[in-house]
mmCIF file of C-alpha atoms and ligand atoms in Angstrom:
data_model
loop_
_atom_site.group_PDB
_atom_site.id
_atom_site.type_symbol
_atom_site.label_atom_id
_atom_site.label_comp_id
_atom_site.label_asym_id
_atom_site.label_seq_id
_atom_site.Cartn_x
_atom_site.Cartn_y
_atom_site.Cartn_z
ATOM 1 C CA UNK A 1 135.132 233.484 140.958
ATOM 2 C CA UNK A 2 136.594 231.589 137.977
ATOM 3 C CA UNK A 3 140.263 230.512 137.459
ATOM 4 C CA UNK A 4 141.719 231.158 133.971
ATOM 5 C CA UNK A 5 145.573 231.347 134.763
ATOM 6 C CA UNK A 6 147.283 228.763 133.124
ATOM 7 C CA UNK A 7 146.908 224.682 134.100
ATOM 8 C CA UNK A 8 148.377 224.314 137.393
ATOM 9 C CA UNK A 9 151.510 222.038 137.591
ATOM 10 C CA UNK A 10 152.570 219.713 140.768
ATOM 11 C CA UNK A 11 155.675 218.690 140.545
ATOM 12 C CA UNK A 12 156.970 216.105 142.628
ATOM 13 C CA UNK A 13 160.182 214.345 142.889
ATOM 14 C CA UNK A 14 161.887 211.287 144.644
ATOM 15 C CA UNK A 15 165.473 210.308 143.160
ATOM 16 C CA UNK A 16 164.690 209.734 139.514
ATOM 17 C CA UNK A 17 162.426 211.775 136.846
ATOM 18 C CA UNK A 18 160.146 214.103 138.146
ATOM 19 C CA UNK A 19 156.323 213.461 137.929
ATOM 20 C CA UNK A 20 153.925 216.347 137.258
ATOM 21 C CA UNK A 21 150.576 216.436 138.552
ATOM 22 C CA UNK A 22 148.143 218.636 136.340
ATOM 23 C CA UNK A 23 144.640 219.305 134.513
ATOM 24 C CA UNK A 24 146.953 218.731 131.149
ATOM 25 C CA UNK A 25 148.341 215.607 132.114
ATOM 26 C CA UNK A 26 147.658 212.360 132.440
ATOM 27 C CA UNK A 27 146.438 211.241 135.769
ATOM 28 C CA UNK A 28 148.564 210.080 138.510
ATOM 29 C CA UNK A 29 148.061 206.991 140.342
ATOM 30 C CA UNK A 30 149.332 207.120 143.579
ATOM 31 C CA UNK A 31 149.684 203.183 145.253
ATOM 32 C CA UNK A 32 148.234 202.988 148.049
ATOM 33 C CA UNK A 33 149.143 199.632 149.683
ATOM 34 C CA UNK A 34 152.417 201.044 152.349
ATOM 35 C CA UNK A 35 149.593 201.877 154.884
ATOM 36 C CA UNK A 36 148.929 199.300 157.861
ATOM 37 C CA UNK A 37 145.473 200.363 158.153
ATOM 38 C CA UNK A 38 143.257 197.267 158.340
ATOM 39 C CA UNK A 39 146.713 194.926 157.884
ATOM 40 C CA UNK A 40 146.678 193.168 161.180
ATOM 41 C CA UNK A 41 149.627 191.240 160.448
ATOM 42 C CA UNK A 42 151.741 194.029 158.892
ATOM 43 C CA UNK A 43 151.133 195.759 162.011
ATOM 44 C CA UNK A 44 152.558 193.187 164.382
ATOM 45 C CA UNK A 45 155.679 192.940 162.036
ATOM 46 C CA UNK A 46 156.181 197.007 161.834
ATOM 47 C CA UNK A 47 155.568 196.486 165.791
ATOM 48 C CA UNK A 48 158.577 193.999 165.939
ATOM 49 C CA UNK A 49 160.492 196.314 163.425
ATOM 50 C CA UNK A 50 160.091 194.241 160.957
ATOM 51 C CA UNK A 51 160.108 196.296 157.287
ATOM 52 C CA UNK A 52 160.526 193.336 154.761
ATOM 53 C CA UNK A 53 156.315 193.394 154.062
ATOM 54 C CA UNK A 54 157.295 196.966 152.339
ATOM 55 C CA UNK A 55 160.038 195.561 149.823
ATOM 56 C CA UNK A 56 157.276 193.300 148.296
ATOM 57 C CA UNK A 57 154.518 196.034 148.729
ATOM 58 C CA UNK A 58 156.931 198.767 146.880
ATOM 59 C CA UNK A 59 157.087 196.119 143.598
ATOM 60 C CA UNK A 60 153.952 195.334 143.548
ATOM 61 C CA UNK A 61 152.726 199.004 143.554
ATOM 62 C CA UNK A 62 155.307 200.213 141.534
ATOM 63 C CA UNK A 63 154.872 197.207 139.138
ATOM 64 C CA UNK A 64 151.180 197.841 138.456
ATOM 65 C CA UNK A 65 151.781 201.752 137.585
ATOM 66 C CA UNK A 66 152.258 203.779 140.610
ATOM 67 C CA UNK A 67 153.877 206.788 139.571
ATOM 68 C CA UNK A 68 153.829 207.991 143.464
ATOM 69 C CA UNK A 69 153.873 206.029 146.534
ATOM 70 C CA UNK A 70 151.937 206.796 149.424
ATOM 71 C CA UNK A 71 153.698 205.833 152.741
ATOM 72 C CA UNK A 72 151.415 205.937 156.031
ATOM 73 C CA UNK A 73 153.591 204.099 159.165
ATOM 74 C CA UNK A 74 149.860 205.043 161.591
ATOM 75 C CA UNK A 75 150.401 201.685 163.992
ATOM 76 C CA UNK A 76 149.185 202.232 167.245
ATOM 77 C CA UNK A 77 151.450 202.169 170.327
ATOM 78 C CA UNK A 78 154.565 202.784 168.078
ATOM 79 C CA UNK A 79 157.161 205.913 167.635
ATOM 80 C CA UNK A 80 155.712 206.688 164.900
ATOM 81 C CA UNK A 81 157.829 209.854 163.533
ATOM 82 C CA UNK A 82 160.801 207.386 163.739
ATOM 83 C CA UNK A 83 159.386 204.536 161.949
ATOM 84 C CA UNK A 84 157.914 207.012 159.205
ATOM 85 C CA UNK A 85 161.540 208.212 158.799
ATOM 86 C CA UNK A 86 162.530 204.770 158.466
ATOM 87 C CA UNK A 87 159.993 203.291 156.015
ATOM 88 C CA UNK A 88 160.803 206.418 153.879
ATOM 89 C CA UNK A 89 164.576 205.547 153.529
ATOM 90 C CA UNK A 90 163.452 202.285 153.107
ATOM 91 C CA UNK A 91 161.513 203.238 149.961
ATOM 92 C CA UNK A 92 163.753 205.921 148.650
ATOM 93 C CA UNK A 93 166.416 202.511 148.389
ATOM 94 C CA UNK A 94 163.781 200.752 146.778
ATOM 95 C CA UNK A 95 162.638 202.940 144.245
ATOM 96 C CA UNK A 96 163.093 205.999 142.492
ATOM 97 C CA UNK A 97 159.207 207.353 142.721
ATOM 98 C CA UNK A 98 158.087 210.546 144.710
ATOM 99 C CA UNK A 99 156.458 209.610 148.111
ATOM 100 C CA UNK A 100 153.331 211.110 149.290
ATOM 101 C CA UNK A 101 154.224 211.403 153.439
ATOM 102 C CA UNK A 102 150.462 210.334 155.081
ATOM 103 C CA UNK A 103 150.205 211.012 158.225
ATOM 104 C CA UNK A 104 147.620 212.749 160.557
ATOM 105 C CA UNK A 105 150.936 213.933 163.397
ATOM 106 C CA UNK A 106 152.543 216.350 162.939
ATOM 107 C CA UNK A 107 155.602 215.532 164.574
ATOM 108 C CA UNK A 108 155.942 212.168 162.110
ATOM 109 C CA UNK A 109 154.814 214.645 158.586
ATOM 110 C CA UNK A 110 158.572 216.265 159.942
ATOM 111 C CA UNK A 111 160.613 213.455 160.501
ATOM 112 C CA UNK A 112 159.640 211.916 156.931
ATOM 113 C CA UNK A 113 160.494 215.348 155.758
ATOM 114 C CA UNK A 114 163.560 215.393 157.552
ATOM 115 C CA UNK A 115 164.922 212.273 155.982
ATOM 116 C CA UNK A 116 163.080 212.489 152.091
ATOM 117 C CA UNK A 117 165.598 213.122 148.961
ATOM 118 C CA UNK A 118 163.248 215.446 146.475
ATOM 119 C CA UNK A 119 160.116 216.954 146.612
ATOM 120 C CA UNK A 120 157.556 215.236 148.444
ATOM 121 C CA UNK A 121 153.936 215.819 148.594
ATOM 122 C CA UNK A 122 152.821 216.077 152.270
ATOM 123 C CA UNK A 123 149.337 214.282 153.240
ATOM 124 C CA UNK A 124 147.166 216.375 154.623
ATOM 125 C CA UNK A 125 146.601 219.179 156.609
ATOM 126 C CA UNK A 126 142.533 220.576 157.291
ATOM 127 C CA UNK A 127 140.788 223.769 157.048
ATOM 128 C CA UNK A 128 141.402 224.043 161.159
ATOM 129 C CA UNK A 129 143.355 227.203 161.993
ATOM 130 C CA UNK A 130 145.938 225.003 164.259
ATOM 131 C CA UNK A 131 146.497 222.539 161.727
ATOM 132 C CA UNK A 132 147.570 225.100 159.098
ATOM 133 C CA UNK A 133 149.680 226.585 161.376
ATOM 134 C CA UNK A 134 151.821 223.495 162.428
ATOM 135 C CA UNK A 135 151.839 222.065 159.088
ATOM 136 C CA UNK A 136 152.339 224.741 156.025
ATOM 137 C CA UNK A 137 155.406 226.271 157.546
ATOM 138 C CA UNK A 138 156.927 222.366 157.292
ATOM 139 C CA UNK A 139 155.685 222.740 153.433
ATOM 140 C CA UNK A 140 157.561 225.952 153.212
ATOM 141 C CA UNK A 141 160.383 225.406 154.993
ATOM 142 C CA UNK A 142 160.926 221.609 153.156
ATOM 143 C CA UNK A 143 159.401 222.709 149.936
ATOM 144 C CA UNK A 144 157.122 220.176 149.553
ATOM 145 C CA UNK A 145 153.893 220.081 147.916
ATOM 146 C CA UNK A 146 150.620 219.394 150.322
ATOM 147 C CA UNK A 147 147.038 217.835 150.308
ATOM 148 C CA UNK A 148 144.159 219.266 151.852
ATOM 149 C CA UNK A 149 141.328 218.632 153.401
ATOM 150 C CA UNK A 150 137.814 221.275 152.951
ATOM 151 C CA UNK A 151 136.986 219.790 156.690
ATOM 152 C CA UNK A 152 137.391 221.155 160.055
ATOM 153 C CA UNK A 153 136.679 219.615 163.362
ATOM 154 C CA UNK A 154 136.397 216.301 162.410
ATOM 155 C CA UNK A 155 133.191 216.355 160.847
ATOM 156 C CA UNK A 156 133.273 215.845 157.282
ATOM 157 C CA UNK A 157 130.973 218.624 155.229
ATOM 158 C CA UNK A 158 128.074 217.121 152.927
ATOM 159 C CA UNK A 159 127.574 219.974 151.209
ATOM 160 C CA UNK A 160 129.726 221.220 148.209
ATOM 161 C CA UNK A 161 129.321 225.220 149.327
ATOM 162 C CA UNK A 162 131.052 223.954 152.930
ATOM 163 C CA UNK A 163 134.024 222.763 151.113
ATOM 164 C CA UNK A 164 134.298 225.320 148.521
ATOM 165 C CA UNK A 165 134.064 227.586 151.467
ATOM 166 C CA UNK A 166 136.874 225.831 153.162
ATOM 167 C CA UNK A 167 138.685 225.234 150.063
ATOM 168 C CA UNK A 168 138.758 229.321 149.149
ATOM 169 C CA UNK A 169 140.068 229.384 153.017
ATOM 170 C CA UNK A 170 143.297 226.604 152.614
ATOM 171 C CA UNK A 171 144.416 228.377 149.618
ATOM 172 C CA UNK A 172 144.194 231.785 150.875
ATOM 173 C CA UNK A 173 145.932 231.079 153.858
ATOM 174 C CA UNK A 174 148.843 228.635 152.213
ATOM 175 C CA UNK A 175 149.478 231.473 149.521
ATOM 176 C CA UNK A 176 149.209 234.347 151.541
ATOM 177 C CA UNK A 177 150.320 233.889 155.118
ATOM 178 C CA UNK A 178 152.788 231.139 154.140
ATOM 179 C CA UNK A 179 153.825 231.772 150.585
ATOM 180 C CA UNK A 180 153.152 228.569 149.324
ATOM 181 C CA UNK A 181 152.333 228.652 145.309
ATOM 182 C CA UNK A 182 148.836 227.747 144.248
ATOM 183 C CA UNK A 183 149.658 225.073 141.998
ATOM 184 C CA UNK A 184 151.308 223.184 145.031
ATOM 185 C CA UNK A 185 148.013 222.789 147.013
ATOM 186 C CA UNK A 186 146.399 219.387 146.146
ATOM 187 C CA UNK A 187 143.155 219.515 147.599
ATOM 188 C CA UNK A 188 141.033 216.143 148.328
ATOM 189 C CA UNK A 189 137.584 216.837 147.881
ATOM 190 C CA UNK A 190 136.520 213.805 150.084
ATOM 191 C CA UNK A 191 135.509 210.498 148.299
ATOM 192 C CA UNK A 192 132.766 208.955 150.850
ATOM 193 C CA UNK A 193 131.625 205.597 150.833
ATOM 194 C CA UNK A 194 128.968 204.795 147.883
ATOM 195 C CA UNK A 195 127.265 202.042 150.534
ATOM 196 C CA UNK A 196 125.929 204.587 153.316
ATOM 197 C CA UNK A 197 124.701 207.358 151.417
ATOM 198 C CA UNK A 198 124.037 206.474 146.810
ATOM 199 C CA UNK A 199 124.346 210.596 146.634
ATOM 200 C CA UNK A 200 127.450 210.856 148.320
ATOM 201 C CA UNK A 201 129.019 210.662 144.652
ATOM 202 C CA UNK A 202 127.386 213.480 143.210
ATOM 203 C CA UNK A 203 128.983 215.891 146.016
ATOM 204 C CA UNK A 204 132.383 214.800 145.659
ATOM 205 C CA UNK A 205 132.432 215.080 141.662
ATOM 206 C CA UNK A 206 130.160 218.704 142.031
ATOM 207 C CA UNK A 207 133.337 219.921 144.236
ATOM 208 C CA UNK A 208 135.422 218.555 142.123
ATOM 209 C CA UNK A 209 134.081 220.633 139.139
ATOM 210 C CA UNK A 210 133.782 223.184 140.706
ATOM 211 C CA UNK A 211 137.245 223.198 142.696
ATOM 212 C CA UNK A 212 138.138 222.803 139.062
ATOM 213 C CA UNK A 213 136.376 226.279 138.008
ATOM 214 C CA UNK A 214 137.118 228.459 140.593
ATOM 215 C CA UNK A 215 140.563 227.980 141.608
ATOM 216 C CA UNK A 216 142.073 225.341 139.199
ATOM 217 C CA UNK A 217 144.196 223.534 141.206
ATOM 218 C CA UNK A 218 145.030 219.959 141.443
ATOM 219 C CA UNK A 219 142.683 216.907 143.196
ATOM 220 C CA UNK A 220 143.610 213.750 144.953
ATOM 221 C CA UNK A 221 140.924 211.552 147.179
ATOM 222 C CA UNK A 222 141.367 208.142 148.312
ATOM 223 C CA UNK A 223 139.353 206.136 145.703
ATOM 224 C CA UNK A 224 138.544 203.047 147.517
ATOM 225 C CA UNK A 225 136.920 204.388 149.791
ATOM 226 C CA UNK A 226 133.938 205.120 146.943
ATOM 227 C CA UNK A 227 133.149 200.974 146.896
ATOM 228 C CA UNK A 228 133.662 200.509 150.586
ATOM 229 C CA UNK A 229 131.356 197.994 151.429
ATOM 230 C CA UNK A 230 130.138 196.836 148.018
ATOM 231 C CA UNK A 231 130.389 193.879 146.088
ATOM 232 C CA UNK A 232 132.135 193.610 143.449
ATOM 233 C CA UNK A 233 134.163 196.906 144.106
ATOM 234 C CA UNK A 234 137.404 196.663 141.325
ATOM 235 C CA UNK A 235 134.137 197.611 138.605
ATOM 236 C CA UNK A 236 132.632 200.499 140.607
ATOM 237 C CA UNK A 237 136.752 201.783 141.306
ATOM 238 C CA UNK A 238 136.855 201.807 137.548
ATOM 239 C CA UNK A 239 133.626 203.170 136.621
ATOM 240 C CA UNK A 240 134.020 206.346 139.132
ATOM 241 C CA UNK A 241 137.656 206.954 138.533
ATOM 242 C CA UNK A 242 137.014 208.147 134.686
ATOM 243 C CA UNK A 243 133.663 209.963 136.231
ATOM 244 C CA UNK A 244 135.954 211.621 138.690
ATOM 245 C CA UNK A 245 138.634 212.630 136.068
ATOM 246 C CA UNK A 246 135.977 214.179 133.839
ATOM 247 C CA UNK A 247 135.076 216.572 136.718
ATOM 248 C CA UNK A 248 138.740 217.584 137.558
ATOM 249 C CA UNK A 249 140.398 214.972 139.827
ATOM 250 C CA UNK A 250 144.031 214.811 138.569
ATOM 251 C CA UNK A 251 145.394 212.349 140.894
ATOM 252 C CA UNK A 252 144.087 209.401 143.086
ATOM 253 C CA UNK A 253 145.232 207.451 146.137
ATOM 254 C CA UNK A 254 144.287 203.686 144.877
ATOM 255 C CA UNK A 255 145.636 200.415 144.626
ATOM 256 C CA UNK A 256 147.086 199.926 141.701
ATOM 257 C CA UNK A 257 147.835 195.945 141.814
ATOM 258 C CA UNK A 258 144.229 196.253 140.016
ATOM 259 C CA UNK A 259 144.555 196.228 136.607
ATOM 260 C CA UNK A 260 140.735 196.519 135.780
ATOM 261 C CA UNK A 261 141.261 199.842 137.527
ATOM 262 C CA UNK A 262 144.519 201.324 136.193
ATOM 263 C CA UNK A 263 143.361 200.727 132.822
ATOM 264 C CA UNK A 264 139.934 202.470 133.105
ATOM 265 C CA UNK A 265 142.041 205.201 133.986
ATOM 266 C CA UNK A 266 144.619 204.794 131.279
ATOM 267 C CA UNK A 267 141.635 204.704 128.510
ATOM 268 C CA UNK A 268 140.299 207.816 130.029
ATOM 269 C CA UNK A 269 143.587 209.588 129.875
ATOM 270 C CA UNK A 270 143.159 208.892 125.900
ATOM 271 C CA UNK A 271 140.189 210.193 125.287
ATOM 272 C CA UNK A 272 140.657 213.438 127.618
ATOM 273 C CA UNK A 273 143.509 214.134 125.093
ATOM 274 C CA UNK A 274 146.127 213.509 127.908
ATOM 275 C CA UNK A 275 147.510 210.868 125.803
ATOM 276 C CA UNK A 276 148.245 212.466 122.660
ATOM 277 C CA UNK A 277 147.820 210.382 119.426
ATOM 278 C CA UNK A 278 147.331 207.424 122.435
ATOM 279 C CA UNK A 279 151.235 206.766 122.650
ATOM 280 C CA UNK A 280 151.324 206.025 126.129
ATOM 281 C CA UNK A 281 148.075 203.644 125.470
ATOM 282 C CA UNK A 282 149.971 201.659 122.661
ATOM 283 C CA UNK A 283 152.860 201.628 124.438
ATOM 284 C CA UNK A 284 151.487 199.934 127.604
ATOM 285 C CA UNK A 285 149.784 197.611 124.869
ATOM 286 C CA UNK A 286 152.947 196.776 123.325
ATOM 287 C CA UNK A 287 154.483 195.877 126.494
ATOM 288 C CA UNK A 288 151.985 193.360 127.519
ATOM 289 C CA UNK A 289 152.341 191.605 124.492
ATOM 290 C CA UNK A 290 156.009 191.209 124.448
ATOM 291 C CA UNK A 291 155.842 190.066 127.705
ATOM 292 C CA UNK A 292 153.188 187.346 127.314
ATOM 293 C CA UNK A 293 155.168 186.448 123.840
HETATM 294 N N1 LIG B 1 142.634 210.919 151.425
HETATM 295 C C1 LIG B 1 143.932 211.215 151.657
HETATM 296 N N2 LIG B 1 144.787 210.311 152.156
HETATM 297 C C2 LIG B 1 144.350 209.062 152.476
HETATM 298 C C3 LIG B 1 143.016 208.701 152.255
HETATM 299 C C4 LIG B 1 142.132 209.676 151.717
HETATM 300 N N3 LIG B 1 145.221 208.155 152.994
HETATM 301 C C5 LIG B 1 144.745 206.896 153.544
HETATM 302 C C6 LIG B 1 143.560 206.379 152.738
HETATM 303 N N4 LIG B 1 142.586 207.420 152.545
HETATM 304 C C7 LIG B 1 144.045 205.862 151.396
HETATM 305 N N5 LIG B 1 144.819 204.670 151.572
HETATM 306 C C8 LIG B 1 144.245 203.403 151.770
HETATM 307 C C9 LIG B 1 145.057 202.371 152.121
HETATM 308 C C10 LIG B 1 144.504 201.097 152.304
HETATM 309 C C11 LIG B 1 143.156 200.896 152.116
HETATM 310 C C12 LIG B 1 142.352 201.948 151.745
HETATM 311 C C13 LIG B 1 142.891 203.215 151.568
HETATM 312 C C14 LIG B 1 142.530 199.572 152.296
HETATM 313 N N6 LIG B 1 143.141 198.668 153.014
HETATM 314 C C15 LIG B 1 142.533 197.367 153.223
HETATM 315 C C16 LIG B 1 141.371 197.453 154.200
HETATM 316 O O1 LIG B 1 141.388 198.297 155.095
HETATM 317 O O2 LIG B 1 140.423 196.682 154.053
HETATM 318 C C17 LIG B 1 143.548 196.416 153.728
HETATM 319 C C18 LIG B 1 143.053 195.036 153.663
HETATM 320 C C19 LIG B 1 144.173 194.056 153.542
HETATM 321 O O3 LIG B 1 144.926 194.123 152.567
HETATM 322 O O4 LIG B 1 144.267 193.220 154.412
HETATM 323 O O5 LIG B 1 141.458 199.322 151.796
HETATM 324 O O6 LIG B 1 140.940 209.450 151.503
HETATM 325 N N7 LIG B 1 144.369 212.452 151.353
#
């Protein structure tokens, strides 16, 4: 199977300009950094109900090129469809930017939902028939846009067939049993720590290609998760991000308070032609001189 319809467009929206995710465009950085995971002191203040850690966390994101924010509220021991809710209006009267809702309940993916002003892009729903079926009829019925996942029951396939396989599966079931258009799936083709296994990489960017090939839709993966566990891991983020756009990734889940990575990924966007004559580059170049002037 090969696609050749025409490039796939994403289109996401919070309260201000739209931002369109595509093979033709340049690449979108979604920030990371609202997510508690690891943050043991974030946690305790989300516990207490305390939000202000977001305000700060929003800027800083936002500030070092996010075009997309990714909002995960996963604390333990917490209502966590409520505080979801509440961290999304939190953000939406913070910032203007599209949020990516990340979480893995179902009942919290809603409740953002519920509350978001625009189109959102939902994070993530697996290959797993009873995942599907709770979550793409949210999609549909919110019209959002969704990420997913080529793995089912929790193990994670090493093999680039298994998640082509599962791939081929998402989108035939989100298109065809739910109605949900093609160029709103967003499928992560699962970045793996580089530490545990130095041919990990070579899977993800060979399903990237060919998720690319076959059904041309639009990529996202967590990129930190490549350097997990290495030294020195802002030059690996920005050697494999440009690596990872070359074989189709269109979008990433990264920090973007890094500027040794969010300008690897600018340069690439250059010479991929997604920058035409470089405007955006000289632009962002312009900028940082006036404001060190
Ligand atoms: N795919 C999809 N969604 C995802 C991921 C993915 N969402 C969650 C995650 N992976 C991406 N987000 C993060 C957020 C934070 C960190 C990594 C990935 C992180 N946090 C530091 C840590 O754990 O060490 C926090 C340390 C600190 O600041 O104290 O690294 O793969 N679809």
């Amino acid at each position: 199977m090969s696609y050749d319809g025409e490039a796939l467009r994403t289109v996401l929206r919070g309260t201000g300009a739209e931002v369109v995710i595509g093979h033709d465009q340049r690449f979108c950085l979604i920030g990371e950094r609202i997510n508690p995971t690891g943050r043991r002191i974030f946690q305790e203040q989300l516990r207490a109900g305390d939000m202000s850690a977001i305000e700060k966390d929003v800027k800083a994101q936002v500030e070092g090129g996010a075009d997309v924010l990714d909002v995960n509220m996963g604390v333990p021991l917490t209502d966590e469809p409520e505080l979801l809710a509440q961290a999304i209006r939190l953000v939406q009267s913070l910032t203007d930017k599209p949020i990516c809702i990340d979480s893995s309940v179902v009942e919290a993916l809603e409740a953002g939902l519920s509350v978001y002003q625009g189109r959102a892009l939902v994070n993530s729903v697996t290959a797993e028939d009873d995942r599907l079926a709770a979550i793409l009829p949210l999609v549909k019925k919110y019209d959002a846009a969704i990420i997913a996942l080529p793995n089912d029951h929790d193990e994670i396939p090493m093999e680039a067939d298994k998640r082509l396989d599962l791939t081929a599966k998402i989108i035939r079931v989100a298109t065809e049993e739910y109605g949900i258009a093609q160029a709103d799936i967003v499928i992560d083709p699962l970045a793996m720590p580089i530490g545990a296994d130095t041919s990990t990489s070579l899977v993800t960017m060979e399903t990237m290609r060919r998720i690319r090939d076959d059904f041309g839709v639009n990529m996202t993966c967590g990129a930190s998760n490549t350097s997990f566990g290495m030294p020195d891991r802002h030059t690996l983020g920005a050697a494999w991000l440009p690596m990872a756009m070359t074989a189709g990734l269109t979008s990433a889940i990264m920090d973007t308070r890094t500027p040794q990575i969010v300008e690897a990924v600018k340069a690439a966007d250059v010479f991929l032609n997604h920058d035409e004559w470089g405007m955006a580059w000289i632009a962002a170049h312009r900028a940082k001189a006036a404001a060190t002037a």
